[in-house]
PDB file of C-alpha atoms in Angstrom:
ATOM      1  CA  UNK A 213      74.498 105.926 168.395  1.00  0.00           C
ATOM      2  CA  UNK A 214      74.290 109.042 170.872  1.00  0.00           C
ATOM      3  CA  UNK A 215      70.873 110.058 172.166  1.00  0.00           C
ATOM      4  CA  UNK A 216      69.483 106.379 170.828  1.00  0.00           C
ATOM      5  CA  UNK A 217      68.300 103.577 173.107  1.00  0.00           C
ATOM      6  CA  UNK A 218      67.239 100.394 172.279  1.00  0.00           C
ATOM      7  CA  UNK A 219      62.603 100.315 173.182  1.00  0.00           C
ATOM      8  CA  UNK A 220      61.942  96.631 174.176  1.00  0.00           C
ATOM      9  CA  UNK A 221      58.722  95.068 173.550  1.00  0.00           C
ATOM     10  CA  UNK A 222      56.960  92.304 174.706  1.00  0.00           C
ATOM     11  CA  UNK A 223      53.962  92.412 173.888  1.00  0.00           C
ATOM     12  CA  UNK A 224      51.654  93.808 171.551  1.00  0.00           C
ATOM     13  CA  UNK A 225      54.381  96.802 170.130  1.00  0.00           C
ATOM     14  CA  UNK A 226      56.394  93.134 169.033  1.00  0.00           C
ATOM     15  CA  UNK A 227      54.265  93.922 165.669  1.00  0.00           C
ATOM     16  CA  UNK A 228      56.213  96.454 164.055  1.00  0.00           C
ATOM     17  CA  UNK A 229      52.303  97.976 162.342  1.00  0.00           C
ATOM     18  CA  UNK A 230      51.211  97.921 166.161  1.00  0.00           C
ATOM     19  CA  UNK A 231      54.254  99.812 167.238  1.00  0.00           C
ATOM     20  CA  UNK A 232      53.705 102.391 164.077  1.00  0.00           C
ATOM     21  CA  UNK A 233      49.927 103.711 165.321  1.00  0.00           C
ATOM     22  CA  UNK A 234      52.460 104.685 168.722  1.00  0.00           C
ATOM     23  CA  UNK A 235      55.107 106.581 166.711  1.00  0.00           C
ATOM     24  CA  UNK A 236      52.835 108.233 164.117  1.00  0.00           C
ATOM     25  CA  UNK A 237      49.169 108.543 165.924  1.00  0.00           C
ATOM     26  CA  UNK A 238      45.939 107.833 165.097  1.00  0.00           C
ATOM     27  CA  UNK A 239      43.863 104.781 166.418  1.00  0.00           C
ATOM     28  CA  UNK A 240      44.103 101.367 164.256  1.00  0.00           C
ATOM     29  CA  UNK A 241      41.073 100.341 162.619  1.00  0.00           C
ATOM     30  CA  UNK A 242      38.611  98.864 165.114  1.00  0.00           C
ATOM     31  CA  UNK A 243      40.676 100.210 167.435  1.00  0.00           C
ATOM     32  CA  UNK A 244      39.844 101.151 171.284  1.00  0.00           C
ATOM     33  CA  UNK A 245      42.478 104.314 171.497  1.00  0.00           C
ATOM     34  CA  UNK A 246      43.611 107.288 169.629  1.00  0.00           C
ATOM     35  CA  UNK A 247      47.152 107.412 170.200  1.00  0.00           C
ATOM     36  CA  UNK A 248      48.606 110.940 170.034  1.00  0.00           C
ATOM     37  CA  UNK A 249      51.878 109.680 168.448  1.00  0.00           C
ATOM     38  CA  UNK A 250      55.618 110.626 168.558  1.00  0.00           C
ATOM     39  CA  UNK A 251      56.661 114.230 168.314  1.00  0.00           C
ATOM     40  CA  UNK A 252      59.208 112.509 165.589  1.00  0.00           C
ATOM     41  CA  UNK A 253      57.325 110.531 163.494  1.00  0.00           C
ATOM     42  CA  UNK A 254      60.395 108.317 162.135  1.00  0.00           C
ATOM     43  CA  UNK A 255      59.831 104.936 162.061  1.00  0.00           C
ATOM     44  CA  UNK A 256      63.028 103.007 164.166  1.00  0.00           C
ATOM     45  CA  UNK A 257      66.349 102.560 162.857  1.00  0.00           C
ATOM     46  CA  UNK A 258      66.217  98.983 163.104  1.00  0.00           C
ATOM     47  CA  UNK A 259      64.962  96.208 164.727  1.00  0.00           C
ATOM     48  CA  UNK A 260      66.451  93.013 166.006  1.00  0.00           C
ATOM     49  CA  UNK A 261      64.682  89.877 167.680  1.00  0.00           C
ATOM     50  CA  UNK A 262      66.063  89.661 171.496  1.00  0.00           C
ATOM     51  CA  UNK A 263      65.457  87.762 175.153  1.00  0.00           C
ATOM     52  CA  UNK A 264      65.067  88.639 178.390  1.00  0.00           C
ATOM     53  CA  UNK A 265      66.064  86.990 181.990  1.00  0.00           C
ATOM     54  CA  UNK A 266      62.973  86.413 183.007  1.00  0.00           C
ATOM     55  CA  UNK A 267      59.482  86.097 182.429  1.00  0.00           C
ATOM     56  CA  UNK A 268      56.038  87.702 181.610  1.00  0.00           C
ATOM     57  CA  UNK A 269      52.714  87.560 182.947  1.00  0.00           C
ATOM     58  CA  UNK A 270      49.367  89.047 181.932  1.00  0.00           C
ATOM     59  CA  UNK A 271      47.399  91.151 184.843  1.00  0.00           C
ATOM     60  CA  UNK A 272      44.809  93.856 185.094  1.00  0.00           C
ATOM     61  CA  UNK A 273      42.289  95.256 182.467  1.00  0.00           C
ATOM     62  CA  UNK A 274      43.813  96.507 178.884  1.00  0.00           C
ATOM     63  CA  UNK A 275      42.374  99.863 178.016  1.00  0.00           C
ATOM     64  CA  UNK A 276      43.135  99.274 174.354  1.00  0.00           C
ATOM     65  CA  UNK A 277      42.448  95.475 174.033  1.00  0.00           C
ATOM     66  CA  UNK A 278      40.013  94.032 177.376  1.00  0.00           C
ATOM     67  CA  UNK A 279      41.401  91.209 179.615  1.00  0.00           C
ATOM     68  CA  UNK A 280      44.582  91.456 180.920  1.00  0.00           C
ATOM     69  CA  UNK A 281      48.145  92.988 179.884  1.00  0.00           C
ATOM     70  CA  UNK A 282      51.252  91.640 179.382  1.00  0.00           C
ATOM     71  CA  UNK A 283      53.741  92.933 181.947  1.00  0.00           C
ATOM     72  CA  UNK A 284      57.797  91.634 181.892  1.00  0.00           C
ATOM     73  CA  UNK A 285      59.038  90.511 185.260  1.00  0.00           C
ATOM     74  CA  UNK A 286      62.524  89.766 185.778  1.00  0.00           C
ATOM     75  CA  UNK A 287      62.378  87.461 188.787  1.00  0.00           C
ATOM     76  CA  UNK A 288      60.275  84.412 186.968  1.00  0.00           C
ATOM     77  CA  UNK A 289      62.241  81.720 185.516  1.00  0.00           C
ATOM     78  CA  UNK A 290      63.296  81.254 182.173  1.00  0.00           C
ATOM     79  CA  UNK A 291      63.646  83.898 179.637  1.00  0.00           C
ATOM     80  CA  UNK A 292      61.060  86.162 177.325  1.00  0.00           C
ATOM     81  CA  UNK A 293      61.120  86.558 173.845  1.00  0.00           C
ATOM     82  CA  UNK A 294      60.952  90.227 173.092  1.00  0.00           C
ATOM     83  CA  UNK A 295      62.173  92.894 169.963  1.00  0.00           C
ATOM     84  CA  UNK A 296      64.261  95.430 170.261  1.00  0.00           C
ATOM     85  CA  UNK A 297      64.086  98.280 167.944  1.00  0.00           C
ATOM     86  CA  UNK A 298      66.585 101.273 168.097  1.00  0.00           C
ATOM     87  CA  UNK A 299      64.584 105.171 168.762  1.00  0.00           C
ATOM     88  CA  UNK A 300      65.413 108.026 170.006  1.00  0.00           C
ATOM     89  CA  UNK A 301      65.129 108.444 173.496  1.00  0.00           C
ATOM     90  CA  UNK A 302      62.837 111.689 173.086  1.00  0.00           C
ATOM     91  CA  UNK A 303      60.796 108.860 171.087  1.00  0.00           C
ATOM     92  CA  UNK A 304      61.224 106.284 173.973  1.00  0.00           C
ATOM     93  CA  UNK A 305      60.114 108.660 176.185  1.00  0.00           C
ATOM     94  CA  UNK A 306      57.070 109.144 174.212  1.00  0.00           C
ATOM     95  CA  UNK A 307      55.839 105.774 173.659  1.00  0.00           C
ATOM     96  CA  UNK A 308      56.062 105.443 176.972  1.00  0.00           C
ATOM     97  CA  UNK A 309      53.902 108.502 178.166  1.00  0.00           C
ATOM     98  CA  UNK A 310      50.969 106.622 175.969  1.00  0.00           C
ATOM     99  CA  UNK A 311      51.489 103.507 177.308  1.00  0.00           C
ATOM    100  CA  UNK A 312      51.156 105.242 180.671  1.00  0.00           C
ATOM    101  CA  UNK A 313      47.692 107.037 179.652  1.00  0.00           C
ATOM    102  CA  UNK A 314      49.213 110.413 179.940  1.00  0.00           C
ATOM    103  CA  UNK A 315      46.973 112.913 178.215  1.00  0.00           C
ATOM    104  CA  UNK A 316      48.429 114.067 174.962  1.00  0.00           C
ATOM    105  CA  UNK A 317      50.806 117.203 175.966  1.00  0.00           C
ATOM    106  CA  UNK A 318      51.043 116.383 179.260  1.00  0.00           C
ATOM    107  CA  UNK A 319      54.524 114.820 179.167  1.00  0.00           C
ATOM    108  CA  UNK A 320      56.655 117.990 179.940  1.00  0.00           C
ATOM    109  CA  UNK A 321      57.190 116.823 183.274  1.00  0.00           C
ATOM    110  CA  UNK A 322      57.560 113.127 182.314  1.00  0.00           C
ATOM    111  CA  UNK A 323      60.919 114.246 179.640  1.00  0.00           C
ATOM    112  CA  UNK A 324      63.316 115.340 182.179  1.00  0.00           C
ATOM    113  CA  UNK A 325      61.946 112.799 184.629  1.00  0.00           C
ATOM    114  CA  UNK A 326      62.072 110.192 181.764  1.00  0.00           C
ATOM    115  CA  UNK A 327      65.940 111.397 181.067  1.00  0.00           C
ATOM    116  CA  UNK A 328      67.014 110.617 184.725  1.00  0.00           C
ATOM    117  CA  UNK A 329      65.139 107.450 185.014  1.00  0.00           C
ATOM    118  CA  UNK A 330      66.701 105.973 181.549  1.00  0.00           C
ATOM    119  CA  UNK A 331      70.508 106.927 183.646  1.00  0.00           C
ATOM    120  CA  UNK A 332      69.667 105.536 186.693  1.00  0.00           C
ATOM    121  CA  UNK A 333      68.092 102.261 185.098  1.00  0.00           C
ATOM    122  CA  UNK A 334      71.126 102.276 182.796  1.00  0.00           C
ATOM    123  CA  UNK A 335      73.566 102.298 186.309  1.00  0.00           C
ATOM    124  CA  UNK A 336      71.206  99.843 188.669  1.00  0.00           C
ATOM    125  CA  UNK A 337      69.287  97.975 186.235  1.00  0.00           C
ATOM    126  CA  UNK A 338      65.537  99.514 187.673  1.00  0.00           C
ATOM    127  CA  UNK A 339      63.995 102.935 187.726  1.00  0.00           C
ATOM    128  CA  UNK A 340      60.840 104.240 188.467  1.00  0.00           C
ATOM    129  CA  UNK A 341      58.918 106.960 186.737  1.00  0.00           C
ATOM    130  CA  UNK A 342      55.649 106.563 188.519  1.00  0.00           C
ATOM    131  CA  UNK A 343      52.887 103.831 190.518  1.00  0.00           C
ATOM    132  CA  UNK A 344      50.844 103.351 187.780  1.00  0.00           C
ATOM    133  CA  UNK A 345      50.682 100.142 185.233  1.00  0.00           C
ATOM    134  CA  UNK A 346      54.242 100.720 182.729  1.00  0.00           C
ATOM    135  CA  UNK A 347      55.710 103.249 184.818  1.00  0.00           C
ATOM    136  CA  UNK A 348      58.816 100.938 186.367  1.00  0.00           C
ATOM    137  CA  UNK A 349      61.941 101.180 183.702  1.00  0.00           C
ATOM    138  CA  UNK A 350      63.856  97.830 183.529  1.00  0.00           C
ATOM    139  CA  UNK A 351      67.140  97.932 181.710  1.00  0.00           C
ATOM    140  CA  UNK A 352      68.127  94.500 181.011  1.00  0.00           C
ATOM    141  CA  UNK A 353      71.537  95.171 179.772  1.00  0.00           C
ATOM    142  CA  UNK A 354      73.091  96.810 176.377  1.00  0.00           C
ATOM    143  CA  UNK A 355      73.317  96.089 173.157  1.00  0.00           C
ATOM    144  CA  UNK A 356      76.240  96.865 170.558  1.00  0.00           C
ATOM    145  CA  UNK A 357      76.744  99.369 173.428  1.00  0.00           C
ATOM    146  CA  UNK A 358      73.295 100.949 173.879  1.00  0.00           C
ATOM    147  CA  UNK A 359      71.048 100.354 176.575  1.00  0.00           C
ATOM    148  CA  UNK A 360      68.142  97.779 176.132  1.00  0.00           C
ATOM    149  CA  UNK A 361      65.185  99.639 177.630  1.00  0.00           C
ATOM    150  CA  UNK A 362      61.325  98.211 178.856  1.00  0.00           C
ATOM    151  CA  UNK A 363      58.679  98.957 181.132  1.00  0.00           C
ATOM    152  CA  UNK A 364      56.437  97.678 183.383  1.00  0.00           C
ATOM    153  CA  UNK A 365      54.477  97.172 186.288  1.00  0.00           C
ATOM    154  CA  UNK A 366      56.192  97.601 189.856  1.00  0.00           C
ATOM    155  CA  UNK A 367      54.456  94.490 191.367  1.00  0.00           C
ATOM    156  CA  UNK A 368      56.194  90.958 190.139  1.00  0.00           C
ATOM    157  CA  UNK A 369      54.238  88.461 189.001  1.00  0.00           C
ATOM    158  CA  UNK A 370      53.597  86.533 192.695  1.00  0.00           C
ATOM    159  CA  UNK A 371      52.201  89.592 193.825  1.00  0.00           C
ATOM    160  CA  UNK A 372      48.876  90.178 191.723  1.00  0.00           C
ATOM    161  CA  UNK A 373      46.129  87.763 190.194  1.00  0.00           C
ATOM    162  CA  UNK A 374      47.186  86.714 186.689  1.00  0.00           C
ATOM    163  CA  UNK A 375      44.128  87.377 184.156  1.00  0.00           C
ATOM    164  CA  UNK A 376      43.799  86.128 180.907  1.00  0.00           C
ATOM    165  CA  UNK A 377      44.553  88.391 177.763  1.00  0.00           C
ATOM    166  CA  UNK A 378      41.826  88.860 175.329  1.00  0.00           C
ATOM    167  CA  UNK A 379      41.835  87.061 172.092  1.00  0.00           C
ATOM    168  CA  UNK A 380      42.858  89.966 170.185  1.00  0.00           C
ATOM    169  CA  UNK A 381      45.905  90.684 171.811  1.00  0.00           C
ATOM    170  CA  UNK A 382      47.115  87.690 171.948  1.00  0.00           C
ATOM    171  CA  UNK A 383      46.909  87.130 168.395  1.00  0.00           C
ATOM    172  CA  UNK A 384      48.794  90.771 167.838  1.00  0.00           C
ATOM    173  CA  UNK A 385      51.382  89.007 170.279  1.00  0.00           C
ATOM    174  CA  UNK A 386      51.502  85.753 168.544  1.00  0.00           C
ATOM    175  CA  UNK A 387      51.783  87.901 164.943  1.00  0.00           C
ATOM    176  CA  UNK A 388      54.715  89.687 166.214  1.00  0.00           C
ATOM    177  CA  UNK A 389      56.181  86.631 167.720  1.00  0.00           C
ATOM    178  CA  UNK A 390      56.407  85.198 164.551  1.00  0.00           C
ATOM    179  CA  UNK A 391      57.530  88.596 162.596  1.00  0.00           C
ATOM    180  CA  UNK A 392      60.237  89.305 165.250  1.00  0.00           C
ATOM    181  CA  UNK A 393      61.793  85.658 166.248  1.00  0.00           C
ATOM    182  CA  UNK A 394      60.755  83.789 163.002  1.00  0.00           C
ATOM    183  CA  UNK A 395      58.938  81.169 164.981  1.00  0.00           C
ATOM    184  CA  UNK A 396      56.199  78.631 163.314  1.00  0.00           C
ATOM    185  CA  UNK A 397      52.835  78.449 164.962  1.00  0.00           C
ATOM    186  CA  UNK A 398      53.523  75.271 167.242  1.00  0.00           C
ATOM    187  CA  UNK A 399      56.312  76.952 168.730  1.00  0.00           C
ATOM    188  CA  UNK A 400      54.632  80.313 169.735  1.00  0.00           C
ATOM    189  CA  UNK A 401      51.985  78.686 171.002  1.00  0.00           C
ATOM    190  CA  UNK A 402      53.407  76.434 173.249  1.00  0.00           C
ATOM    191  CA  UNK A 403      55.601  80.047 174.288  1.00  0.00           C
ATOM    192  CA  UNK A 404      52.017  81.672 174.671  1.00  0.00           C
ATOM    193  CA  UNK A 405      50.333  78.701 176.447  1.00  0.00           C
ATOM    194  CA  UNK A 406      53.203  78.250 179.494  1.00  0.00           C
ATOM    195  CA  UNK A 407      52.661  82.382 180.304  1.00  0.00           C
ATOM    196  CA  UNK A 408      51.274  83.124 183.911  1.00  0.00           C
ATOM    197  CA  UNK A 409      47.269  84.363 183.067  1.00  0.00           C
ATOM    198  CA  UNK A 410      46.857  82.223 179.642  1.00  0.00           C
ATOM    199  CA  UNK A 411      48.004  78.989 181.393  1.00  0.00           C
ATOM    200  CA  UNK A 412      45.145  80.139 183.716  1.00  0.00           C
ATOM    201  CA  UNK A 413      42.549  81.022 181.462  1.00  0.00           C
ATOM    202  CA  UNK A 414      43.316  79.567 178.063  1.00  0.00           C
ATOM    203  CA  UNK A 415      43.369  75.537 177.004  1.00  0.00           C
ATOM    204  CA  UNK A 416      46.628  74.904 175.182  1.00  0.00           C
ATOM    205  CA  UNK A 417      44.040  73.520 172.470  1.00  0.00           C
ATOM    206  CA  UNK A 418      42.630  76.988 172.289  1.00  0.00           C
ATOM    207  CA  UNK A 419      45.757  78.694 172.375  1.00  0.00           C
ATOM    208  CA  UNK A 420      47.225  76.646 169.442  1.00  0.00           C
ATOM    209  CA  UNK A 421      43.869  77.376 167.348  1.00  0.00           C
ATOM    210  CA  UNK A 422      43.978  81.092 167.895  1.00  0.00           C
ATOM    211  CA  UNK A 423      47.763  81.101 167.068  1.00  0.00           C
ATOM    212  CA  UNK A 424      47.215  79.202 163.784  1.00  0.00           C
ATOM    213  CA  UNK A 425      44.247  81.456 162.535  1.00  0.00           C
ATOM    214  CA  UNK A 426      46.531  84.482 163.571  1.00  0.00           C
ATOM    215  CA  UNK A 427      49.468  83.893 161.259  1.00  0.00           C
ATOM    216  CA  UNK A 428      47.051  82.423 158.484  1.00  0.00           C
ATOM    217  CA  UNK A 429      45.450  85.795 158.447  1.00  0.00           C
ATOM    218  CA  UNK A 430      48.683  87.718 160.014  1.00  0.00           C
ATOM    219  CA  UNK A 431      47.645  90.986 156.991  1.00  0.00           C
ATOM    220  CA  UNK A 432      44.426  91.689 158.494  1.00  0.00           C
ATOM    221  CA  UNK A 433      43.498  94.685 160.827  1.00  0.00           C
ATOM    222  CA  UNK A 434      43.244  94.391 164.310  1.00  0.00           C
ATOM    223  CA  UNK A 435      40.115  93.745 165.737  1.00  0.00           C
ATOM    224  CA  UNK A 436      40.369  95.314 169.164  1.00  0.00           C
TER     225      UNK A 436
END
């Protein structure tokens, strides 16, 4: 479809009600952030359950969650479960400017920038649309023709200390898991328990617990 590209998620945005508070704004209940939305509010045209070559890891501090974020690096082994779901790239561009922090309205200069980035990721696989945290564009490849499309952090995983992710998020991660892929809870949390900054931080025990309680109570709010 022309002018459509294909917004991979990894991480929390696997949860299609996650990835609605970016497209239409507002901030979740309990939530952290107010997110300033999409200019188009239309939810995607579809979704479809996908993996990556590769890996991710979870660094840094999460703004919206505590403990650390998941970031997608393409040079660990193995590959990452993620969900594809087909927007606009004005859209694309816009989920990413609030996963980037950029103050609502501020993205005039990030659209054109954003629209050059998208072709040159699209031609060498990698772009970059700024230093900060989300700002690196990864295309992994195409699908039914249109280009699969993430971001993340410039650094790979062997370059920064791994920190675990905060309860929370993981158990928005674990929820989309399941919505996306279709996987049972012993299965996403063995997925969960093997990533760079949980295997650090969380017991597999823990991590199969938290997974469990997440899917038997998959309806409820966020508690960020």
């Amino acid at each position: 479809m022309p002018g459509t590209v294909w917004y991979v998620a990894y991480g929390s945005n696997m949860h299609a009600a996650r990835l609605a508070w970016y497209i239409v704004g507002g901030c979740p209940p309990g939530g952290r952030r107010t997110y300033p939305g999409c200019r188009d509010p239309r939810p995607p045209s579809r979704s479809a359950p996908v993996w990556l070559p590769g890996g991710i890891y979870f660094a840094g501090e999460s703004g919206a969650w505590t403990g650390g974020m998941a970031f997608y690096d393409p040079q660990l082994p193995g590959e990452a479960a993620a969900r594809a779901y087909l927007v606009t790239i004005e859209q694309f561009t816009d989920i990413a400017a609030q996963e980037m922090y950029r103050p609502t309205g501020d993205t005039a200069d990030l659209v054109p920038a954003a629209g050059a980035a998208v072709d040159t990721a699209v031609a060498e696989g990698r772009a970059t649309l700024g230093p900060g945290r989300y700002e690196t564009l990864i295309c992994p490849g195409l699908r039914a023709g249109v280009p699969l499309l993430t971001f993340t952090a410039p650094e790979p995983a062997s370059a920064v200390q791994c920190r675990p992710p905060a309860p929370a998020y993981l158990r928005m991660i674990a929820r989309g898991l399941h919505e996306s892929h279709g996987w049972p809870a012993e299965r996403i949390a063995d997925y969960l328990a093997q990533r760079p900054g949980v295997a650090d931080g969380w017991p597999p025990d823990a991590v199969t617990t938290l997974v469990t309680d997440a899917l038997t109570a998959g309806g409820r709010a966020p508690s960020t």
